[in-house]
Coordinates of N, CA and C in Angstrom, one line a residue:
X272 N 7.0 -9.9 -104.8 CA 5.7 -10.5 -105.2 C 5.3 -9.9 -106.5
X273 N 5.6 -8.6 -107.1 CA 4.7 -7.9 -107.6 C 5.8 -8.7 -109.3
X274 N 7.0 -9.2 -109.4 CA 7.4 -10.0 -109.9 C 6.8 -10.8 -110.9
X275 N 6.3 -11.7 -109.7 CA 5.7 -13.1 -110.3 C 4.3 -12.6 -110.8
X276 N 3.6 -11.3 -110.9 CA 2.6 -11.2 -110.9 C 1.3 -11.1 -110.2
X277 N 2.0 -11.2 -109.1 CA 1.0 -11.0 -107.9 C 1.3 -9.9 -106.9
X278 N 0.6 -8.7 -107.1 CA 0.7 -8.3 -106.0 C -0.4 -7.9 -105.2
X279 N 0.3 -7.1 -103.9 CA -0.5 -7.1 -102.2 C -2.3 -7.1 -102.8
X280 N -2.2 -5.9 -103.9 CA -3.7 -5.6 -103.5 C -4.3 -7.0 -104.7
X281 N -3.6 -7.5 -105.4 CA -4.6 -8.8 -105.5 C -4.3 -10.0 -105.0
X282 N -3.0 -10.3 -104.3 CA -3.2 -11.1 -102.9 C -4.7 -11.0 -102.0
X283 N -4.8 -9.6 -101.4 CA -5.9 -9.4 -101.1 C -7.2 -9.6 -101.4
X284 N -7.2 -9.2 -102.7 CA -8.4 -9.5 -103.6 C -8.9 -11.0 -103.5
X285 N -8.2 -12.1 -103.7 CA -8.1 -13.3 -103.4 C -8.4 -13.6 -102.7
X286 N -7.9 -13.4 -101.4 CA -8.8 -14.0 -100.7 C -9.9 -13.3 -99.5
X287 N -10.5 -12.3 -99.9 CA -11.4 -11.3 -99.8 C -12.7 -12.1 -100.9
X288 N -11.9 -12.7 -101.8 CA -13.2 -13.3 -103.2 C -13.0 -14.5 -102.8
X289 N -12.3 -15.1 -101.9 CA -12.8 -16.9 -101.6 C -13.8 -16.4 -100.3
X290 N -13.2 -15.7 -99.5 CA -14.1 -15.2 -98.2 C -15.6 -15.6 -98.5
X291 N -15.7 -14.6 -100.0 CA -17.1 -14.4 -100.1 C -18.1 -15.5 -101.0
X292 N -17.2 -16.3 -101.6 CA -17.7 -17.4 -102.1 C -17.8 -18.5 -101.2
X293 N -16.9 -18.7 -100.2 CA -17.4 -19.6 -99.1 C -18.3 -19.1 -98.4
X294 N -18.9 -18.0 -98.0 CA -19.9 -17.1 -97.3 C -21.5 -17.5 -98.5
X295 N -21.4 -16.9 -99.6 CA -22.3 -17.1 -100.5 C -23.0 -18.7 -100.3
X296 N -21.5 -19.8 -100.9 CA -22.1 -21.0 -101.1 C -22.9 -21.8 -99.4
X297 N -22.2 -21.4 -98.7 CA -22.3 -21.9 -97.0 C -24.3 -21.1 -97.0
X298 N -24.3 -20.3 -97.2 CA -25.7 -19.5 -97.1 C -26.5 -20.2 -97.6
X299 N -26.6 -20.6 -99.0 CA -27.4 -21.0 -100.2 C -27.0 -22.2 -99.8
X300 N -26.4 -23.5 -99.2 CA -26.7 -24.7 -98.8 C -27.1 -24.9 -97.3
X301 N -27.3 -24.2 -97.0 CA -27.4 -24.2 -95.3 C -29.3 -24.4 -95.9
X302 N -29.7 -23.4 -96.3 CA -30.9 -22.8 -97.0 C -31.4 -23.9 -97.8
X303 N -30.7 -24.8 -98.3 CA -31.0 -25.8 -99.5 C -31.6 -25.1 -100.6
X304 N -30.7 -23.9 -101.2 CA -31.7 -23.3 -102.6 C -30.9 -23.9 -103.5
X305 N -32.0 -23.8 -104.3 CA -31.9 -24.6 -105.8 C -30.6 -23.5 -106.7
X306 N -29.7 -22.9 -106.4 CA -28.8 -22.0 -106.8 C -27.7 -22.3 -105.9
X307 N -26.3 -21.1 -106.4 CA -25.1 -21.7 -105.9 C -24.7 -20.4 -105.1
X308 N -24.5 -19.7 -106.1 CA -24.0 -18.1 -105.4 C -22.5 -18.3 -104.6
X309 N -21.8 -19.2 -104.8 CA -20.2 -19.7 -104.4 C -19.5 -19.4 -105.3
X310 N -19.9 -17.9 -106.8 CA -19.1 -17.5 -107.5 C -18.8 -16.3 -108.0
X311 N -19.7 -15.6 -106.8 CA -18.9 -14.0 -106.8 C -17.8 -13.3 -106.7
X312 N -17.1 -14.6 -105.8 CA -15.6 -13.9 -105.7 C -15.0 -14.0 -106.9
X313 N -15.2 -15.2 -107.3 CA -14.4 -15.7 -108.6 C -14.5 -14.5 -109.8
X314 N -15.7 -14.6 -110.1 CA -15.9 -13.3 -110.6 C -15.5 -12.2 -111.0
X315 N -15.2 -11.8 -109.4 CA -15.0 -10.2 -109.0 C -13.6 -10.3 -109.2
X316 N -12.8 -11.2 -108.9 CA -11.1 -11.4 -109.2 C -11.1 -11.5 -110.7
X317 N -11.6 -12.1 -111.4 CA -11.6 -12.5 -112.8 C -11.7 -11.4 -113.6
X318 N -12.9 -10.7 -112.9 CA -13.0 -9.2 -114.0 C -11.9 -8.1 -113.7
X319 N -11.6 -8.0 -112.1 CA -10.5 -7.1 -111.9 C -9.4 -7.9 -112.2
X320 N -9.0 -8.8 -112.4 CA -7.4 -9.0 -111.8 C -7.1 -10.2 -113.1
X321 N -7.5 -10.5 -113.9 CA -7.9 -11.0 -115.0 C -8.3 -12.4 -115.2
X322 N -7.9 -13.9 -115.9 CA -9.1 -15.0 -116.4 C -7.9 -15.9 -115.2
X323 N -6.6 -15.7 -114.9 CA -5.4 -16.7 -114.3 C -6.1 -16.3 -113.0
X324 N -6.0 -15.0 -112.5 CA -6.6 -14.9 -111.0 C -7.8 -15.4 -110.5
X325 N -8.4 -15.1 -111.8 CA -10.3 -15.9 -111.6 C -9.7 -17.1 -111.6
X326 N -9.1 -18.1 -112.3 CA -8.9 -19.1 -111.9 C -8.5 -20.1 -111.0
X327 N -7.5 -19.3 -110.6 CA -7.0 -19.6 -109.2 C -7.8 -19.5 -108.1
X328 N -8.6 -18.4 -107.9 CA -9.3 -18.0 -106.8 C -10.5 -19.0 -106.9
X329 N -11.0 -19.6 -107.8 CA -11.7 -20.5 -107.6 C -11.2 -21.7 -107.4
X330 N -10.0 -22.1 -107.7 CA -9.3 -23.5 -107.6 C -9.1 -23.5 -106.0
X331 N -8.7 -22.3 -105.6 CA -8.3 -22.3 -104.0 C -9.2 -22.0 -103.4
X332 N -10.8 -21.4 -103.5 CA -11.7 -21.7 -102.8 C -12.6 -23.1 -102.5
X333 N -12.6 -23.8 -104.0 CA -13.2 -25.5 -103.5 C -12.0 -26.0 -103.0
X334 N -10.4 -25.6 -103.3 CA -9.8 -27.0 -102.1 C -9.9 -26.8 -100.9
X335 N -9.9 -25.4 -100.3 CA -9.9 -25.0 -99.0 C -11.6 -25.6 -98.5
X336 N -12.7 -25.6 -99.3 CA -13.9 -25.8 -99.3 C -13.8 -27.3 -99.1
X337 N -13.0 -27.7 -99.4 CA -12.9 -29.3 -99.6 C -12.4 -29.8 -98.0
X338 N -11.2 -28.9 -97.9 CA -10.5 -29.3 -97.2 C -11.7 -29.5 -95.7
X339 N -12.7 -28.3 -95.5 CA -13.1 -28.0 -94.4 C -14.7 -28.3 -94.3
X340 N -15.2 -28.8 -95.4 CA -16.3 -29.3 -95.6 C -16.6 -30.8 -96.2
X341 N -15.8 -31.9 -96.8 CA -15.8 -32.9 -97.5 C -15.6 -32.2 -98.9
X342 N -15.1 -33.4 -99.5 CA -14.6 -33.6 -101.2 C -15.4 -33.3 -102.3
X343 N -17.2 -33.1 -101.7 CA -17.6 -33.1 -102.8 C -17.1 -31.3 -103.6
X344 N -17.1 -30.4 -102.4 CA -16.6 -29.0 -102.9 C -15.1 -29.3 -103.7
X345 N -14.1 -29.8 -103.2 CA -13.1 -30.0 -104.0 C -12.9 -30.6 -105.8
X346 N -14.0 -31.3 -105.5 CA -14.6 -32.1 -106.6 C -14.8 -31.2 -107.9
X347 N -15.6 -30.3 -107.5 CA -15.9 -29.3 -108.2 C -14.7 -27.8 -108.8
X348 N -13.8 -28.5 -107.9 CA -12.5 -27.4 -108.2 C -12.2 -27.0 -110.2
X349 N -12.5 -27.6 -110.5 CA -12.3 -27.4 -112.6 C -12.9 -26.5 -112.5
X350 N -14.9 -26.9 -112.0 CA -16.0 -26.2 -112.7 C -15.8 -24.3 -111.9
X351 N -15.4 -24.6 -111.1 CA -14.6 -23.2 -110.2 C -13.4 -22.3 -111.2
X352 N -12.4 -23.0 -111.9 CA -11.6 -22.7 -112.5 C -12.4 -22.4 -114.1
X353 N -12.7 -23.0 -114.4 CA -13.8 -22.4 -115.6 C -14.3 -21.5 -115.6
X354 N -14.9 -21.2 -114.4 CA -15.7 -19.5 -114.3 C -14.8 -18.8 -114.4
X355 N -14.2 -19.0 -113.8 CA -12.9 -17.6 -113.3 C -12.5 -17.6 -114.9
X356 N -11.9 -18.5 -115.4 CA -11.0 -18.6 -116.8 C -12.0 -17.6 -118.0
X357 N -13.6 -17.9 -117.7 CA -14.9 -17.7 -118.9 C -15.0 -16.1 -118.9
X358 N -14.8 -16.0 -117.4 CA -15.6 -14.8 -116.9 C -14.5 -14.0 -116.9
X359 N -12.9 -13.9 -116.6 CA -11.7 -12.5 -116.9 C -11.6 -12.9 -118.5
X360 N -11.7 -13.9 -119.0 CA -11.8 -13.8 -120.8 C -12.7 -13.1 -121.7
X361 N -14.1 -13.2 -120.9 CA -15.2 -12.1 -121.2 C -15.1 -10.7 -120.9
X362 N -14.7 -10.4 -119.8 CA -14.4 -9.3 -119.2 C -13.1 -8.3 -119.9
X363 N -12.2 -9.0 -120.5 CA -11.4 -9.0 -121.4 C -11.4 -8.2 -122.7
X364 N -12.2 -8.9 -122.9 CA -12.7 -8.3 -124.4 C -14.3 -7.3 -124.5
X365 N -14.6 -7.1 -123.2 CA -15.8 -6.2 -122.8 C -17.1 -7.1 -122.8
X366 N -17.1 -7.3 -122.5 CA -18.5 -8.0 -122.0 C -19.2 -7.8 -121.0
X367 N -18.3 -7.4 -120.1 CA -19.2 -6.4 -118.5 C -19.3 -5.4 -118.8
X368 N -19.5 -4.9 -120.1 CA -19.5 -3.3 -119.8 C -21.3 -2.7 -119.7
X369 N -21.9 -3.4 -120.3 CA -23.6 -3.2 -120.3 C -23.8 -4.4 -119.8
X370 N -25.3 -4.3 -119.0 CA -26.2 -5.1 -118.9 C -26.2 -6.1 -120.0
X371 N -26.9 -5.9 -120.9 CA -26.9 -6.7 -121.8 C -25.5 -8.0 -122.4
X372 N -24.6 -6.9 -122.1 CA -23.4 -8.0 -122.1 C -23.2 -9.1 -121.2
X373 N -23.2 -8.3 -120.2 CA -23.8 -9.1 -118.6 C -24.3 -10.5 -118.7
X374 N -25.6 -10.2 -118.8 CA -26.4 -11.0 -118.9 C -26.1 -12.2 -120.3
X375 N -25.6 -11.7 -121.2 CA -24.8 -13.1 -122.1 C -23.5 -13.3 -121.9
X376 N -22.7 -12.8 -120.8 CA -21.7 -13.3 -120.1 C -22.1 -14.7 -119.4
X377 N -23.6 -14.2 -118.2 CA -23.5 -15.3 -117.6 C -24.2 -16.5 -118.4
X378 N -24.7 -16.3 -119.6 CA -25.1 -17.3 -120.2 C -24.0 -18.1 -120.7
X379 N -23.0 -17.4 -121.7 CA -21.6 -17.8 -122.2 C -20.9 -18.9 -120.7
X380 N -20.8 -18.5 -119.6 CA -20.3 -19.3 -118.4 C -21.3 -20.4 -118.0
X381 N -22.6 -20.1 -118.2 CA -23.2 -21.2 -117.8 C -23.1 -22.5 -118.9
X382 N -22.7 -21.8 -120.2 CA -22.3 -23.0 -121.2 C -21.1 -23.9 -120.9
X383 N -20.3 -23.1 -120.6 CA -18.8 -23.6 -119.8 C -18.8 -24.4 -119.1
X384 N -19.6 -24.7 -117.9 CA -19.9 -24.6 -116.8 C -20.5 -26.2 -116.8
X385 N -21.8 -26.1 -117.8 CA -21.8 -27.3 -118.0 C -21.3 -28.1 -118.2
X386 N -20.4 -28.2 -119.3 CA -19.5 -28.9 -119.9 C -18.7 -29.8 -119.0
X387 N -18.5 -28.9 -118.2 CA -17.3 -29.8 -117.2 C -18.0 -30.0 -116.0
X388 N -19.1 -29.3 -115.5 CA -19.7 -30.0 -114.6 C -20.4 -31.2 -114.5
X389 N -21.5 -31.4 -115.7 CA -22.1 -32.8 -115.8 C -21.4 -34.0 -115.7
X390 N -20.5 -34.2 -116.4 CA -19.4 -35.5 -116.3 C -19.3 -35.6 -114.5
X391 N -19.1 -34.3 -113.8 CA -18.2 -34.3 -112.6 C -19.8 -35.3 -111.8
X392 N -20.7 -34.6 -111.6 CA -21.5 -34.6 -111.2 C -23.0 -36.0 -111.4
X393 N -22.2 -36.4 -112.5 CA -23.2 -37.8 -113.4 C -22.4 -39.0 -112.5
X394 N -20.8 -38.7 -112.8 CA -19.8 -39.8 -112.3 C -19.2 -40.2 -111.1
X395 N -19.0 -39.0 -110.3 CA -18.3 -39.2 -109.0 C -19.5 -39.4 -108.5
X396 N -20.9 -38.6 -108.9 CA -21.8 -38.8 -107.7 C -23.2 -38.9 -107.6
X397 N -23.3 -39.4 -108.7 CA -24.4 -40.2 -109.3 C -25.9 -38.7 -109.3
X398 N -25.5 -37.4 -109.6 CA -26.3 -36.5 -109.4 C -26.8 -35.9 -108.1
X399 N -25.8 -36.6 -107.2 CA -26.2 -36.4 -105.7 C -25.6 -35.9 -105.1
X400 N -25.5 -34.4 -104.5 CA -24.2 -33.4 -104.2 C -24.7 -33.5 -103.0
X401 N -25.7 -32.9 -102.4 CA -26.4 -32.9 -101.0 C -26.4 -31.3 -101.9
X402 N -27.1 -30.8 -102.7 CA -27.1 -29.0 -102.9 C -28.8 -29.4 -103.1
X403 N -29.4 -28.1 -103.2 CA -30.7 -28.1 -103.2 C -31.1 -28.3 -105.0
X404 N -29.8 -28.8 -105.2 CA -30.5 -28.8 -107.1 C -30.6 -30.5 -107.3
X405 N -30.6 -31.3 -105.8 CA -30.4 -32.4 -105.9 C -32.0 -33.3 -106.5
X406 N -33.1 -32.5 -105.7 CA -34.6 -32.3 -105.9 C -34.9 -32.6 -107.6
X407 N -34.3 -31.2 -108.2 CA -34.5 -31.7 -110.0 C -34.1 -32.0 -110.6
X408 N -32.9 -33.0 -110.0 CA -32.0 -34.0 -110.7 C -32.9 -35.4 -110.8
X409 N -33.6 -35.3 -109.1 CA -34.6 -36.7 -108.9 C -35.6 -36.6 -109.8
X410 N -36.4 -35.0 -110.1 CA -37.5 -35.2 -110.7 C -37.7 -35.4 -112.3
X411 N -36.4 -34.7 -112.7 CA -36.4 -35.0 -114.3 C -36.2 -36.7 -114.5
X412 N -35.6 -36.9 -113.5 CA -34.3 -38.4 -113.8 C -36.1 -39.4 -113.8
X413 N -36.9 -38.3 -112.7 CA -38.4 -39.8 -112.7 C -39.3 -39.7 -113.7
X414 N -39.4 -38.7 -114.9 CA -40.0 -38.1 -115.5 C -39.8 -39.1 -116.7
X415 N -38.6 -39.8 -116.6 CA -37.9 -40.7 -118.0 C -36.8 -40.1 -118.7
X416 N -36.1 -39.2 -118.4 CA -34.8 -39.0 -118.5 C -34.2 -39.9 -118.0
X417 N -32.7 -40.2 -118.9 CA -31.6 -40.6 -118.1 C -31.0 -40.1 -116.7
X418 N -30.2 -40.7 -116.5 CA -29.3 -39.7 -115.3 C -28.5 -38.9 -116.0
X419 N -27.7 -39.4 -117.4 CA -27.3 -37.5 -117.7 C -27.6 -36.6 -118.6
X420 N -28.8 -36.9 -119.1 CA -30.1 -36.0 -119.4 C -30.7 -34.9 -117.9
X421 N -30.8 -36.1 -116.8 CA -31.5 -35.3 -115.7 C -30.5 -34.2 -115.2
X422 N -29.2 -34.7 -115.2 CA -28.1 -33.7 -114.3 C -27.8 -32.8 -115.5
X423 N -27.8 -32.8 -116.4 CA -27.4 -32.2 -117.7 C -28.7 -30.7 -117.6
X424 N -29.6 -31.1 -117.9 CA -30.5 -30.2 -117.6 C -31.2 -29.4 -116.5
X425 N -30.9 -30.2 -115.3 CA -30.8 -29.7 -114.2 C -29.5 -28.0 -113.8
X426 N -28.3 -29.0 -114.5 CA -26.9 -28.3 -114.2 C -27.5 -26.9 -115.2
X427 N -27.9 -27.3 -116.6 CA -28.2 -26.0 -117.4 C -28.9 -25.3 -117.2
X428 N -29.9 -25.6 -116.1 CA -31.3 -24.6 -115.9 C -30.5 -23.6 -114.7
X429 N -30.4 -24.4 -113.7 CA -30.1 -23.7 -112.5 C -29.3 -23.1 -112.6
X430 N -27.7 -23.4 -113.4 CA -26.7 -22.5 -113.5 C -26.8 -21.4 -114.4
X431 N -27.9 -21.4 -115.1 CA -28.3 -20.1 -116.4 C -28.6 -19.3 -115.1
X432 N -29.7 -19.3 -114.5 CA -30.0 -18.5 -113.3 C -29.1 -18.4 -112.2
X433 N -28.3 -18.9 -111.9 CA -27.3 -18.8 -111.5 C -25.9 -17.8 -111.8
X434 N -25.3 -18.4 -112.3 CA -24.2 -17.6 -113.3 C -25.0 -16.0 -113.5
X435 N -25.9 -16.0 -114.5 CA -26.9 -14.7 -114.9 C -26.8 -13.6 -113.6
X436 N -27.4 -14.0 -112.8 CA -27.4 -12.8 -111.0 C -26.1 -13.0 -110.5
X437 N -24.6 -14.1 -110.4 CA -24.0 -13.4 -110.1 C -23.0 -12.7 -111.0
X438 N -23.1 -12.8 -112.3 CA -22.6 -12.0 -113.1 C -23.3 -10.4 -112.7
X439 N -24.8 -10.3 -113.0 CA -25.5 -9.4 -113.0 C -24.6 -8.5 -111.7
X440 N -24.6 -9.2 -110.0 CA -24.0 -8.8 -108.8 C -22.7 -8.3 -109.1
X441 N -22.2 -8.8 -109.7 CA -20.1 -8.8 -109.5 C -20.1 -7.4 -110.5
X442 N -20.8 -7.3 -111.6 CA -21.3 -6.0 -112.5 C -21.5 -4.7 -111.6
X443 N -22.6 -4.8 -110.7 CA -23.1 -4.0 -109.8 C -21.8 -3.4 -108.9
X444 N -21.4 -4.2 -108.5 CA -20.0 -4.1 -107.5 C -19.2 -3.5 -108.0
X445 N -18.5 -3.7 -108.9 CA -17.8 -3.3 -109.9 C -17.6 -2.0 -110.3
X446 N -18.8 -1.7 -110.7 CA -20.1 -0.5 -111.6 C -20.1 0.4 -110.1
X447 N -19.7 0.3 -109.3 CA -19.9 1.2 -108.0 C -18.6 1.1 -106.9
X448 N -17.8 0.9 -107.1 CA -16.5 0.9 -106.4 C -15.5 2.1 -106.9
X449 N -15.0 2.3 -105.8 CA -14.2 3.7 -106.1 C -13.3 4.0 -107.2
X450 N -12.7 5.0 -107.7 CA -12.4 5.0 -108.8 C -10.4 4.8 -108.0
X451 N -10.2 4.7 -106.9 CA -9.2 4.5 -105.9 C -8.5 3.1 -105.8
X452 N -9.8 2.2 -105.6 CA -9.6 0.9 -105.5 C -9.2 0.6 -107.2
X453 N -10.1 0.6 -107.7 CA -9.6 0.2 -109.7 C -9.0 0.4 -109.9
X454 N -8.1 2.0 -109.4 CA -6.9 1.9 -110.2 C -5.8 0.9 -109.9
X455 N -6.2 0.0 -108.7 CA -5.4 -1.2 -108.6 C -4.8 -2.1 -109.4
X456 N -6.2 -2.3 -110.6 CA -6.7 -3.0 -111.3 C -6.5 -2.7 -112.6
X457 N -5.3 -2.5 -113.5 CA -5.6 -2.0 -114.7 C -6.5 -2.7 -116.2
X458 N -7.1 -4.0 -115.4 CA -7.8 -4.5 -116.3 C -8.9 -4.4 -116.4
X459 N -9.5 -3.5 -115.6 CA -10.3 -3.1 -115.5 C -10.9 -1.6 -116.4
X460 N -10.1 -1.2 -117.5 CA -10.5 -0.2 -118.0 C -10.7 -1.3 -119.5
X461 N -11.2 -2.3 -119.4 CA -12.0 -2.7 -120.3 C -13.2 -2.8 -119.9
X462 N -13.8 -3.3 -118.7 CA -15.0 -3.1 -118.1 C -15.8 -1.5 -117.9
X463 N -15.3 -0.7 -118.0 CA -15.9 0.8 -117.5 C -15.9 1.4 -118.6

């Protein structure tokens, strides 16, 4: 395994970080909050294990998400692979290392984020996911916005605050894990 690039402890990592992204997202829609929180794992693989694992780990948590809940999570499988891709590329070149980076990390992802979200979310589903950001998609869209004015701004508000805390979280985690576990991780001596 360790070969191809993958080995045991980020096998593990994987799916220990889809665990918790299906755990997060299942919470926060059960709840109908106006936020996602289905991208900590992505994240947390992204910053330890670099921008291809973040990727993956998000690509294989919306299809499995898909597979077990309907298509609209599969749907979203890109905007999953974007984090992961935004967030080990940031990470990369240090951007988790301070708060402050942090916090224009998750902005930098939430720019990403949009990009390939809006289209997903204007076209397959006319702004209508069943998530609790469904609410200020209706109210901008009644306000005299278009529909991709309303999901556009909707997608950019909530995912700034979004992205932002779980960047801030996956930071924290990170910033407090053993120095045992990291050395798993040699990508991680750009973060610390």
């Amino acid at each position: 395994m360790a070969r191809n690039g993958l080995s045991s402890q980020t096998l593990v990592l994987m799916v220990i970080s889809i665990a918790i992204n299906m755990i997060g997202g299942q919470l926060v829609s059960m709840l109908k909050l106006p936020i996602f929180l289905d991208s900590i794992g992505t994240l947390l693989s992204a910053i330890l294990a670099g921008p291809i694992i973040g990727m993956l780990t998000g690509l294989l948590t919306n299809l499995i998400w898909g597979l077990l809940t309907g298509p609209i999570a599969a749907a979203f499988a890109p905007v999953a692979m974007v984090i992961g891709l935004v967030a080990g590329l940031l990470a990369s070149i240090g951007w988790f290392r301070t708060l402050p980076k942090v916090i224009l990390s998750g902005v930098v992802i939430t720019l990403a984020v949009t990009i390939v979200a809006v289209p997903i979310r204007t076209y397959l589903f006319a702004g209508v996911t069943g998530s609790g950001a469904d609410f200020f998609v209706a109210y901008v869209h009644s306000m005299g916005s278009n529909l991709i004015e309303s999901v556009a701004m909707t997608v950019l508000g909530i995912n700034l605050i979004d992205k932002v805390l779980v960047a801030i979280i996956v930071w924290l985690l990170v910033r407090n894990m053993s120095q045992r576990t990291l050395r798993n991780f040699p990508a991680m001596a750009v973060v610390r």
